[in-house]
mmCIF file of C-alpha atoms and ligand atoms in Angstrom:
data_model
loop_
_atom_site.group_PDB
_atom_site.id
_atom_site.type_symbol
_atom_site.label_atom_id
_atom_site.label_comp_id
_atom_site.label_asym_id
_atom_site.label_seq_id
_atom_site.Cartn_x
_atom_site.Cartn_y
_atom_site.Cartn_z
ATOM 1 C CA MET A 27 -0.443 0.065 -0.055
ATOM 2 C CA LYS A 28 1.540 3.627 -0.862
ATOM 3 C CA VAL A 29 1.864 5.855 1.856
ATOM 4 C CA VAL A 30 2.070 9.312 1.606
ATOM 5 C CA ARG A 31 2.747 11.494 4.481
ATOM 6 C CA THR A 32 1.351 14.664 5.372
ATOM 7 C CA ALA A 33 3.819 17.528 5.476
ATOM 8 C CA LYS A 34 2.307 19.017 8.787
ATOM 9 C CA SER A 35 1.525 17.398 11.423
ATOM 10 C CA GLN A 36 -1.954 18.777 13.560
ATOM 11 C CA LEU A 37 -0.667 16.676 16.353
ATOM 12 C CA THR A 38 0.378 19.144 18.593
ATOM 13 C CA LYS A 39 -2.448 21.364 17.741
ATOM 14 C CA VAL A 40 -4.891 19.101 20.193
ATOM 15 C CA ASP A 41 -5.823 19.713 23.700
ATOM 16 C CA PHE A 42 -5.751 15.936 24.345
ATOM 17 C CA ASN A 43 -7.373 16.973 27.866
ATOM 18 C CA ASN A 44 -10.496 18.246 26.498
ATOM 19 C CA LEU A 45 -11.932 16.649 23.564
ATOM 20 C CA GLY A 46 -15.421 17.023 22.109
ATOM 21 C CA PHE A 47 -16.716 14.674 19.696
ATOM 22 C CA GLY A 48 -16.249 14.360 15.447
ATOM 23 C CA GLU A 49 -14.309 17.807 15.312
ATOM 24 C CA ILE A 50 -10.975 17.455 15.136
ATOM 25 C CA PHE A 51 -9.700 14.618 12.311
ATOM 26 C CA SER A 52 -6.074 12.758 13.071
ATOM 27 C CA ASP A 53 -3.338 13.699 10.393
ATOM 28 C CA HIS A 54 -3.815 10.661 7.880
ATOM 29 C CA MET A 55 -6.486 8.605 5.712
ATOM 30 C CA HIS A 56 -7.434 5.265 4.052
ATOM 31 C CA SER A 57 -8.163 5.517 0.493
ATOM 32 C CA MET A 58 -9.568 3.471 -2.228
ATOM 33 C CA GLU A 59 -11.149 3.510 -5.471
ATOM 34 C CA TYR A 60 -13.251 1.135 -7.061
ATOM 35 C CA LYS A 61 -13.715 0.965 -11.118
ATOM 36 C CA GLU A 62 -14.036 -1.481 -13.812
ATOM 37 C CA GLY A 63 -15.237 -4.179 -11.114
ATOM 38 C CA LYS A 64 -12.522 -3.688 -8.214
ATOM 39 C CA TRP A 65 -11.719 -1.930 -5.458
ATOM 40 C CA GLY A 66 -7.969 -0.274 -6.081
ATOM 41 C CA ASN A 67 -5.469 2.858 -5.929
ATOM 42 C CA GLU A 68 -4.874 1.608 -1.658
ATOM 43 C CA GLN A 69 -3.132 4.319 -0.199
ATOM 44 C CA ILE A 70 -3.196 6.078 3.114
ATOM 45 C CA ILE A 71 -2.647 10.006 2.531
ATOM 46 C CA PRO A 72 -2.607 13.026 4.224
ATOM 47 C CA TYR A 73 -6.205 14.535 5.565
ATOM 48 C CA GLY A 74 -7.556 17.095 3.572
ATOM 49 C CA PRO A 75 -9.786 17.941 0.731
ATOM 50 C CA ILE A 76 -10.872 15.549 -1.865
ATOM 51 C CA GLU A 77 -11.755 16.933 -5.540
ATOM 52 C CA VAL A 78 -15.019 15.538 -6.662
ATOM 53 C CA TYR A 79 -17.238 16.519 -9.900
ATOM 54 C CA PRO A 80 -19.997 18.773 -8.913
ATOM 55 C CA GLY A 81 -22.310 16.089 -10.661
ATOM 56 C CA ILE A 82 -21.024 13.289 -8.819
ATOM 57 C CA CYS A 83 -24.243 10.736 -7.997
ATOM 58 C CA SER A 84 -23.809 10.284 -4.100
ATOM 59 C CA LEU A 85 -24.104 14.331 -3.514
ATOM 60 C CA HIS A 86 -27.549 14.021 -5.474
ATOM 61 C CA TYR A 87 -29.132 10.931 -4.386
ATOM 62 C CA ALA A 88 -27.242 9.758 -1.730
ATOM 63 C CA GLN A 89 -25.894 5.834 -2.375
ATOM 64 C CA ILE A 90 -23.715 6.709 0.369
ATOM 65 C CA ILE A 91 -22.970 4.328 3.800
ATOM 66 C CA PHE A 92 -20.137 4.499 6.525
ATOM 67 C CA GLU A 93 -19.594 2.995 9.719
ATOM 68 C CA GLY A 94 -18.223 4.369 13.232
ATOM 69 C CA LEU A 95 -16.094 2.066 15.736
ATOM 70 C CA LYS A 96 -13.119 2.870 17.884
ATOM 71 C CA ALA A 97 -9.650 2.189 18.723
ATOM 72 C CA PHE A 98 -8.780 2.340 22.859
ATOM 73 C CA TYR A 99 -5.757 3.141 24.037
ATOM 74 C CA GLY A 100 -5.053 0.191 26.332
ATOM 75 C CA ARG A 101 -3.290 0.065 30.381
ATOM 76 C CA ASN A 102 -0.412 -1.870 28.720
ATOM 77 C CA GLY A 103 0.003 0.736 26.111
ATOM 78 C CA ALA A 104 -1.529 -1.959 23.366
ATOM 79 C CA ILE A 105 -4.371 -0.133 20.974
ATOM 80 C CA TYR A 106 -7.165 -2.216 20.646
ATOM 81 C CA LEU A 107 -10.254 -2.010 18.319
ATOM 82 C CA PHE A 108 -13.923 -2.929 19.752
ATOM 83 C CA ARG A 109 -15.381 -5.666 17.341
ATOM 84 C CA PRO A 110 -14.301 -4.399 14.041
ATOM 85 C CA GLN A 111 -15.251 -7.707 12.499
ATOM 86 C CA LYS A 112 -18.655 -6.882 13.573
ATOM 87 C CA TYR A 113 -18.709 -3.497 12.452
ATOM 88 C CA HIS A 114 -17.224 -4.750 8.823
ATOM 89 C CA GLU A 115 -20.100 -6.988 8.908
ATOM 90 C CA ARG A 116 -22.351 -4.280 9.306
ATOM 91 C CA MET A 117 -20.924 -1.969 6.631
ATOM 92 C CA ASN A 118 -21.376 -4.680 3.875
ATOM 93 C CA GLN A 119 -24.580 -5.363 5.000
ATOM 94 C CA SER A 120 -25.424 -1.432 4.273
ATOM 95 C CA CYS A 121 -23.448 -2.036 1.055
ATOM 96 C CA GLU A 122 -25.890 -4.453 0.256
ATOM 97 C CA ARG A 123 -28.794 -2.304 0.627
ATOM 98 C CA LEU A 124 -27.462 0.492 -1.510
ATOM 99 C CA CYS A 125 -26.124 -1.179 -4.267
ATOM 100 C CA ILE A 126 -22.383 -0.780 -3.211
ATOM 101 C CA PRO A 127 -19.555 -2.706 -3.563
ATOM 102 C CA GLN A 128 -18.426 -4.964 -0.626
ATOM 103 C CA VAL A 129 -15.141 -4.057 0.835
ATOM 104 C CA GLY A 130 -13.100 -7.812 2.052
ATOM 105 C CA LEU A 131 -12.137 -7.865 5.605
ATOM 106 C CA ASP A 132 -8.857 -8.074 5.379
ATOM 107 C CA VAL A 133 -8.303 -4.857 3.301
ATOM 108 C CA PHE A 134 -10.469 -3.426 6.247
ATOM 109 C CA LEU A 135 -8.412 -4.511 8.842
ATOM 110 C CA ASN A 136 -5.235 -4.132 7.575
ATOM 111 C CA GLY A 137 -6.037 -0.881 6.442
ATOM 112 C CA LEU A 138 -7.105 0.280 9.813
ATOM 113 C CA LYS A 139 -4.513 -1.274 11.582
ATOM 114 C CA ALA A 140 -1.825 0.744 8.919
ATOM 115 C CA LEU A 141 -4.063 3.943 9.423
ATOM 116 C CA ILE A 142 -3.305 3.667 12.889
ATOM 117 C CA ALA A 143 0.142 2.490 13.363
ATOM 118 C CA LEU A 144 1.014 5.754 11.576
ATOM 119 C CA ASP A 145 -1.397 7.872 13.541
ATOM 120 C CA LYS A 146 -0.598 6.199 16.797
ATOM 121 C CA GLU A 147 -0.109 9.294 18.748
ATOM 122 C CA TRP A 148 -3.385 9.938 18.150
ATOM 123 C CA VAL A 149 -5.103 7.951 20.286
ATOM 124 C CA PRO A 150 -5.818 9.439 23.570
ATOM 125 C CA ARG A 151 -4.288 8.182 26.462
ATOM 126 C CA LYS A 152 -7.009 9.455 28.723
ATOM 127 C CA ARG A 153 -9.065 6.894 30.068
ATOM 128 C CA GLY A 154 -12.587 7.803 28.930
ATOM 129 C CA TYR A 155 -11.349 9.126 25.639
ATOM 130 C CA SER A 156 -10.832 6.995 22.213
ATOM 131 C CA LEU A 157 -9.997 7.772 18.661
ATOM 132 C CA TYR A 158 -12.887 7.618 17.086
ATOM 133 C CA ILE A 159 -13.534 5.750 13.458
ATOM 134 C CA ARG A 160 -15.329 6.312 10.626
ATOM 135 C CA PRO A 161 -14.858 4.334 7.334
ATOM 136 C CA PHE A 162 -17.634 5.304 4.769
ATOM 137 C CA ILE A 163 -18.100 4.392 0.528
ATOM 138 C CA PHE A 164 -19.734 7.224 -1.755
ATOM 139 C CA ALA A 165 -20.681 6.530 -5.708
ATOM 140 C CA THR A 166 -18.630 8.553 -7.950
ATOM 141 C CA ASP A 167 -19.944 8.365 -11.052
ATOM 142 C CA ASN A 168 -20.001 11.574 -12.550
ATOM 143 C CA PHE A 169 -23.751 11.444 -13.691
ATOM 144 C CA LEU A 170 -27.356 12.821 -13.113
ATOM 145 C CA GLY A 171 -29.439 9.921 -14.230
ATOM 146 C CA VAL A 172 -31.344 7.685 -11.083
ATOM 147 C CA LYS A 173 -29.272 4.561 -10.963
ATOM 148 C CA VAL A 174 -26.466 2.594 -9.615
ATOM 149 C CA SER A 175 -22.365 3.877 -9.669
ATOM 150 C CA ASP A 176 -19.900 2.055 -11.797
ATOM 151 C CA THR A 177 -17.196 4.027 -9.339
ATOM 152 C CA TYR A 178 -16.802 4.485 -5.710
ATOM 153 C CA ARG A 179 -14.565 5.793 -3.152
ATOM 154 C CA TYR A 180 -13.539 4.291 0.241
ATOM 155 C CA LEU A 181 -12.352 6.853 2.714
ATOM 156 C CA ALA A 182 -11.291 6.110 6.332
ATOM 157 C CA ILE A 183 -10.848 8.867 8.602
ATOM 158 C CA THR A 184 -10.128 9.340 12.570
ATOM 159 C CA GLY A 185 -10.469 11.658 15.112
ATOM 160 C CA PRO A 186 -10.155 12.017 18.526
ATOM 161 C CA VAL A 187 -12.977 11.917 20.981
ATOM 162 C CA GLY A 188 -14.241 12.661 24.396
ATOM 163 C CA ALA A 189 -18.249 12.116 25.474
ATOM 164 C CA TYR A 190 -20.890 11.830 23.094
ATOM 165 C CA TYR A 191 -23.599 13.825 24.790
ATOM 166 C CA LYS A 192 -22.460 17.046 26.972
ATOM 167 C CA GLU A 193 -24.644 15.045 29.860
ATOM 168 C CA GLY A 194 -21.526 12.642 29.935
ATOM 169 C CA ILE A 195 -22.809 9.384 31.396
ATOM 170 C CA ASN A 196 -25.490 11.495 33.398
ATOM 171 C CA PRO A 197 -29.391 10.759 32.291
ATOM 172 C CA VAL A 198 -30.657 12.133 28.618
ATOM 173 C CA ARG A 199 -34.204 13.460 28.302
ATOM 174 C CA LEU A 200 -35.788 11.492 24.918
ATOM 175 C CA THR A 201 -39.426 12.555 24.088
ATOM 176 C CA THR A 202 -41.803 10.625 21.220
ATOM 177 C CA SER A 203 -42.645 12.162 18.058
ATOM 178 C CA GLY A 204 -46.290 12.624 17.060
ATOM 179 C CA GLU A 205 -45.976 13.958 13.494
ATOM 180 C CA TYR A 206 -42.630 12.460 12.608
ATOM 181 C CA ILE A 207 -41.539 8.982 11.580
ATOM 182 C CA ARG A 208 -37.471 7.613 11.263
ATOM 183 C CA ALA A 209 -37.850 4.834 8.827
ATOM 184 C CA SER A 210 -40.553 1.650 8.078
ATOM 185 C CA LYS A 211 -40.636 -1.414 7.115
ATOM 186 C CA GLY A 212 -38.962 -1.823 3.621
ATOM 187 C CA GLY A 213 -36.930 1.011 4.199
ATOM 188 C CA LEU A 214 -33.154 1.642 5.107
ATOM 189 C CA GLY A 215 -33.851 1.368 8.408
ATOM 190 C CA ALA A 216 -31.185 -1.308 9.377
ATOM 191 C CA ALA A 217 -28.404 0.231 6.846
ATOM 192 C CA LYS A 218 -26.048 3.337 8.347
ATOM 193 C CA THR A 219 -26.760 5.369 5.473
ATOM 194 C CA PRO A 220 -26.971 9.024 5.312
ATOM 195 C CA ALA A 221 -30.853 9.200 4.269
ATOM 196 C CA ASN A 222 -31.822 7.635 7.597
ATOM 197 C CA TYR A 223 -30.164 10.499 9.731
ATOM 198 C CA ALA A 224 -31.468 13.291 7.524
ATOM 199 C CA ALA A 225 -34.960 12.373 8.339
ATOM 200 C CA THR A 226 -34.168 12.953 11.692
ATOM 201 C CA LEU A 227 -32.120 16.273 11.655
ATOM 202 C CA LEU A 228 -35.841 18.538 11.708
ATOM 203 C CA PRO A 229 -37.142 16.207 14.666
ATOM 204 C CA GLY A 230 -33.984 16.538 16.279
ATOM 205 C CA GLU A 231 -34.041 20.379 16.008
ATOM 206 C CA GLU A 232 -37.763 20.510 17.227
ATOM 207 C CA ALA A 233 -37.233 18.051 20.265
ATOM 208 C CA LYS A 234 -33.637 20.286 21.505
ATOM 209 C CA LYS A 235 -35.834 23.586 20.966
ATOM 210 C CA LYS A 236 -37.975 22.000 23.622
ATOM 211 C CA GLY A 237 -34.999 20.866 26.214
ATOM 212 C CA PHE A 238 -34.943 17.274 24.891
ATOM 213 C CA THR A 239 -31.299 15.314 24.145
ATOM 214 C CA GLN A 240 -33.213 12.965 21.228
ATOM 215 C CA VAL A 241 -36.396 11.347 19.366
ATOM 216 C CA LEU A 242 -37.365 8.341 20.988
ATOM 217 C CA TRP A 243 -38.855 6.846 17.523
ATOM 218 C CA LEU A 244 -41.691 4.737 17.361
ATOM 219 C CA ASP A 245 -42.268 2.105 14.576
ATOM 220 C CA GLY A 246 -43.411 3.938 11.650
ATOM 221 C CA ILE A 247 -46.798 1.761 10.828
ATOM 222 C CA GLU A 248 -48.430 1.856 14.236
ATOM 223 C CA ARG A 249 -46.305 4.710 16.163
ATOM 224 C CA LYS A 250 -47.110 2.332 18.852
ATOM 225 C CA TYR A 251 -44.056 0.257 19.249
ATOM 226 C CA VAL A 252 -40.710 2.216 20.546
ATOM 227 C CA GLU A 253 -38.171 1.269 18.308
ATOM 228 C CA GLU A 254 -34.518 3.196 18.998
ATOM 229 C CA VAL A 255 -32.615 7.128 19.365
ATOM 230 C CA GLY A 256 -30.806 8.829 16.500
ATOM 231 C CA THR A 257 -27.573 7.058 17.403
ATOM 232 C CA MET A 258 -28.792 4.543 19.772
ATOM 233 C CA ASN A 259 -30.449 0.930 20.607
ATOM 234 C CA LEU A 260 -32.848 1.450 23.290
ATOM 235 C CA PHE A 261 -32.719 -1.127 26.404
ATOM 236 C CA PHE A 262 -35.858 -1.096 29.012
ATOM 237 C CA LEU A 263 -35.602 -3.193 32.450
ATOM 238 C CA ILE A 264 -38.896 -4.062 34.192
ATOM 239 C CA GLY A 265 -39.077 -6.668 36.802
ATOM 240 C CA ASP A 266 -36.319 -8.826 35.774
ATOM 241 C CA GLU A 267 -36.526 -8.798 32.038
ATOM 242 C CA LEU A 268 -34.478 -6.700 30.006
ATOM 243 C CA ILE A 269 -35.900 -5.512 26.661
ATOM 244 C CA THR A 270 -34.976 -4.589 23.488
ATOM 245 C CA PRO A 271 -36.819 -3.690 20.341
ATOM 246 C CA PRO A 272 -36.046 -7.293 17.491
ATOM 247 C CA LEU A 273 -34.523 -6.054 14.280
ATOM 248 C CA GLU A 274 -37.067 -6.472 11.852
ATOM 249 C CA GLY A 275 -35.082 -4.428 9.706
ATOM 250 C CA THR A 276 -36.229 -0.908 10.509
ATOM 251 C CA ILE A 277 -33.654 -0.360 13.585
ATOM 252 C CA LEU A 278 -29.944 -0.084 13.364
ATOM 253 C CA PRO A 279 -28.365 -3.759 14.283
ATOM 254 C CA GLY A 280 -26.115 -2.310 16.877
ATOM 255 C CA VAL A 281 -22.777 -3.439 18.097
ATOM 256 C CA THR A 282 -22.784 -2.134 21.491
ATOM 257 C CA ARG A 283 -26.804 -3.420 21.472
ATOM 258 C CA ASP A 284 -25.179 -7.088 20.671
ATOM 259 C CA SER A 285 -22.816 -7.078 23.496
ATOM 260 C CA VAL A 286 -25.112 -5.721 25.857
ATOM 261 C CA ILE A 287 -27.194 -8.247 25.102
ATOM 262 C CA HIS A 288 -24.268 -10.775 25.126
ATOM 263 C CA LEU A 289 -22.902 -9.802 28.932
ATOM 264 C CA ALA A 290 -26.473 -9.672 29.974
ATOM 265 C CA ARG A 291 -27.339 -13.309 29.217
ATOM 266 C CA ASP A 292 -23.836 -14.316 30.570
ATOM 267 C CA TRP A 293 -24.707 -12.766 33.729
ATOM 268 C CA GLY A 294 -28.367 -14.789 34.143
ATOM 269 C CA ILE A 295 -30.251 -12.207 33.163
ATOM 270 C CA LYS A 296 -33.738 -12.420 30.865
ATOM 271 C CA ALA A 297 -32.457 -10.205 28.049
ATOM 272 C CA SER A 298 -35.389 -10.579 25.673
ATOM 273 C CA GLU A 299 -35.743 -8.833 21.920
ATOM 274 C CA ARG A 300 -39.398 -8.463 21.355
ATOM 275 C CA ARG A 301 -41.686 -5.248 20.578
ATOM 276 C CA LEU A 302 -42.589 -3.225 23.161
ATOM 277 C CA SER A 303 -45.047 -0.626 23.087
ATOM 278 C CA ILE A 304 -44.501 3.003 24.535
ATOM 279 C CA ASP A 305 -47.910 2.053 26.576
ATOM 280 C CA GLU A 306 -46.326 -0.989 28.021
ATOM 281 C CA VAL A 307 -43.623 1.313 29.258
ATOM 282 C CA PHE A 308 -45.471 4.183 30.752
ATOM 283 C CA ALA A 309 -47.327 1.403 32.285
ATOM 284 C CA SER A 310 -44.629 -0.317 34.194
ATOM 285 C CA SER A 311 -43.720 3.209 35.121
ATOM 286 C CA LYS A 312 -47.226 3.491 36.688
ATOM 287 C CA ASN A 313 -47.037 -0.067 38.366
ATOM 288 C CA LYS A 314 -43.316 0.450 39.489
ATOM 289 C CA THR A 315 -41.972 -2.540 37.497
ATOM 290 C CA LEU A 316 -39.749 0.165 35.158
ATOM 291 C CA ARG A 317 -36.127 -0.227 36.715
ATOM 292 C CA GLU A 318 -33.794 1.321 34.151
ATOM 293 C CA VAL A 319 -34.083 2.573 30.697
ATOM 294 C CA PHE A 320 -30.634 3.131 28.685
ATOM 295 C CA GLY A 321 -29.483 3.418 25.285
ATOM 296 C CA SER A 322 -26.591 1.627 23.306
ATOM 297 C CA GLY A 323 -24.285 2.926 20.662
ATOM 298 C CA THR A 324 -20.716 2.982 19.958
ATOM 299 C CA ALA A 325 -20.545 7.058 20.916
ATOM 300 C CA ALA A 326 -21.816 7.049 24.479
ATOM 301 C CA VAL A 327 -21.699 3.536 25.422
ATOM 302 C CA ILE A 328 -24.089 2.770 27.753
ATOM 303 C CA SER A 329 -26.479 6.739 27.943
ATOM 304 C CA PRO A 330 -28.789 6.182 30.634
ATOM 305 C CA VAL A 331 -32.901 8.165 30.104
ATOM 306 C CA GLY A 332 -33.994 10.023 32.692
ATOM 307 C CA GLU A 333 -37.184 11.373 31.020
ATOM 308 C CA ILE A 334 -39.269 9.974 28.237
ATOM 309 C CA HIS A 335 -42.221 12.304 27.195
ATOM 310 C CA HIS A 336 -45.092 10.774 24.875
ATOM 311 C CA GLY A 337 -47.914 13.161 24.437
ATOM 312 C CA ARG A 338 -49.182 14.919 27.172
ATOM 313 C CA GLU A 339 -47.198 12.445 29.674
ATOM 314 C CA LYS A 340 -44.010 11.605 30.684
ATOM 315 C CA ILE A 341 -42.309 9.447 32.809
ATOM 316 C CA ILE A 342 -38.906 9.498 35.032
ATOM 317 C CA ILE A 343 -36.904 6.878 35.596
ATOM 318 C CA ASN A 344 -34.630 5.466 38.999
ATOM 319 C CA ASP A 345 -34.989 9.259 40.263
ATOM 320 C CA ASN A 346 -33.078 10.957 36.984
ATOM 321 C CA LYS A 347 -29.665 8.366 38.225
ATOM 322 C CA ILE A 348 -28.143 5.892 36.485
ATOM 323 C CA GLY A 349 -29.388 2.542 37.477
ATOM 324 C CA PRO A 350 -27.011 -0.431 38.809
ATOM 325 C CA LEU A 351 -27.357 -2.616 35.849
ATOM 326 C CA SER A 352 -26.666 0.735 32.775
ATOM 327 C CA GLN A 353 -23.208 1.281 35.382
ATOM 328 C CA LYS A 354 -22.081 -2.160 35.455
ATOM 329 C CA LEU A 355 -22.474 -2.756 31.695
ATOM 330 C CA TYR A 356 -20.906 0.650 31.055
ATOM 331 C CA ASP A 357 -17.756 -0.571 33.714
ATOM 332 C CA GLU A 358 -17.591 -3.894 32.256
ATOM 333 C CA ILE A 359 -17.875 -2.840 28.245
ATOM 334 C CA THR A 360 -15.863 -0.169 28.529
ATOM 335 C CA GLY A 361 -13.216 -2.534 31.193
ATOM 336 C CA ILE A 362 -12.922 -4.763 28.266
ATOM 337 C CA GLN A 363 -12.282 -1.908 25.588
ATOM 338 C CA TYR A 364 -9.265 -0.718 27.546
ATOM 339 C CA GLY A 365 -7.857 -3.903 28.304
ATOM 340 C CA GLU A 366 -8.936 -3.962 31.699
ATOM 341 C CA ARG A 367 -11.074 -6.545 32.244
ATOM 342 C CA PRO A 368 -11.023 -10.601 30.442
ATOM 343 C CA ASP A 369 -11.645 -10.608 27.498
ATOM 344 C CA LYS A 370 -14.042 -13.479 27.781
ATOM 345 C CA PHE A 371 -15.916 -13.330 23.759
ATOM 346 C CA GLY A 372 -12.770 -12.071 21.987
ATOM 347 C CA TRP A 373 -13.811 -8.657 21.338
ATOM 348 C CA ARG A 374 -10.383 -6.870 21.829
ATOM 349 C CA TYR A 375 -8.482 -6.745 18.654
ATOM 350 C CA ALA A 376 -5.008 -5.434 19.050
ATOM 351 C CA VAL A 377 -3.541 -3.340 16.009
HETATM 352 C C1 LIG B 25 -29.418 5.145 14.200
HETATM 353 C C2 LIG B 25 -28.636 4.507 15.531
HETATM 354 N N1 LIG B 25 -29.208 3.368 16.212
HETATM 355 C C3 LIG B 25 -28.194 2.742 16.904
HETATM 356 C C4 LIG B 25 -26.931 3.039 16.935
HETATM 357 C C5 LIG B 25 -25.875 2.288 17.993
HETATM 358 O O1 LIG B 25 -25.306 1.661 17.225
HETATM 359 P P1 LIG B 25 -23.745 0.835 17.394
HETATM 360 O O2 LIG B 25 -23.964 0.297 18.827
HETATM 361 O O3 LIG B 25 -22.810 -0.166 16.325
HETATM 362 O O4 LIG B 25 -22.621 1.948 17.447
HETATM 363 C C6 LIG B 25 -26.357 4.070 16.296
HETATM 364 C C7 LIG B 25 -24.603 4.391 15.983
HETATM 365 O O5 LIG B 25 -24.112 4.217 15.688
HETATM 366 C C8 LIG B 25 -26.814 4.708 15.044
HETATM 367 O O6 LIG B 25 -26.809 5.555 14.321
#
């Protein structure tokens, strides 16, 4: 693989004790181009502007997919990726839905390894911080007819990050939307593709103006069943059952979601993937069996939910405090990510 090093590293400009999310980019990126039926021209190049024609179809019709995973600086000085094979599997599933050519696992992993080896000083040393990795593929045919592109560009960019929510691990406030939906059966909901996020911007802004962190999406047909949040899957601890909505094509199959289910079952907790109506959630709050609600996602890992509004009603969960199971899951997952706890399921991948 050809490597073109940056002439001017930005590293010394970064305050590694004070990181937000997604604001800073590391020096290099992994790049490939797809034409005549195969990926090629693989290289690592400096992070910077790229030239594209204004007519490229992805700018107009959003034939694009992306992923989001992290690298962690372990206590012993090793750098670990968390479950990269699972993110890669989902990336290829998104490719399939968007008619984008898939990328081989070896190519994906070797590219990330080379990139992180070159930019290893960009991986934050501070506990709670990490290197966010954003691989993405966009269609590059310079053509305005609506059709599947023949050419593509793959890029993986990275950047050091801190907490995703300004709340940190403090509880977030969610509201359902009476007006909008995120995805419906048969649509794009399970793919990590920009259109899904574009659909949530206006409802998200309206919710933020009212003081909410994000919208809690209900299903697009009956508007009754809980689905997910803008960037997180959802879990409800009702009595002794941990419930999360099933993967029926409308929500993103979260890697953190999968990790939570594995851990909970390993700890002897009944973890169910089943439909859960918003009425059942509110009823369980009234009869005091609703113990914890939390979101799961790469960015925040576990994010406790303190308050849910639905129509004119609202519920407060666990006195607006993080619950014991949420805390235990957060500690276990981050402990595995930073190489502090045993890796029973083989989720750590040293680079
Ligand atoms: C819509 C949506 N749901 C759920 C998730 C959580 O998925 P993961 O745990 O793989 O980050 C994300 C974030 O990637 C997301 O964007």
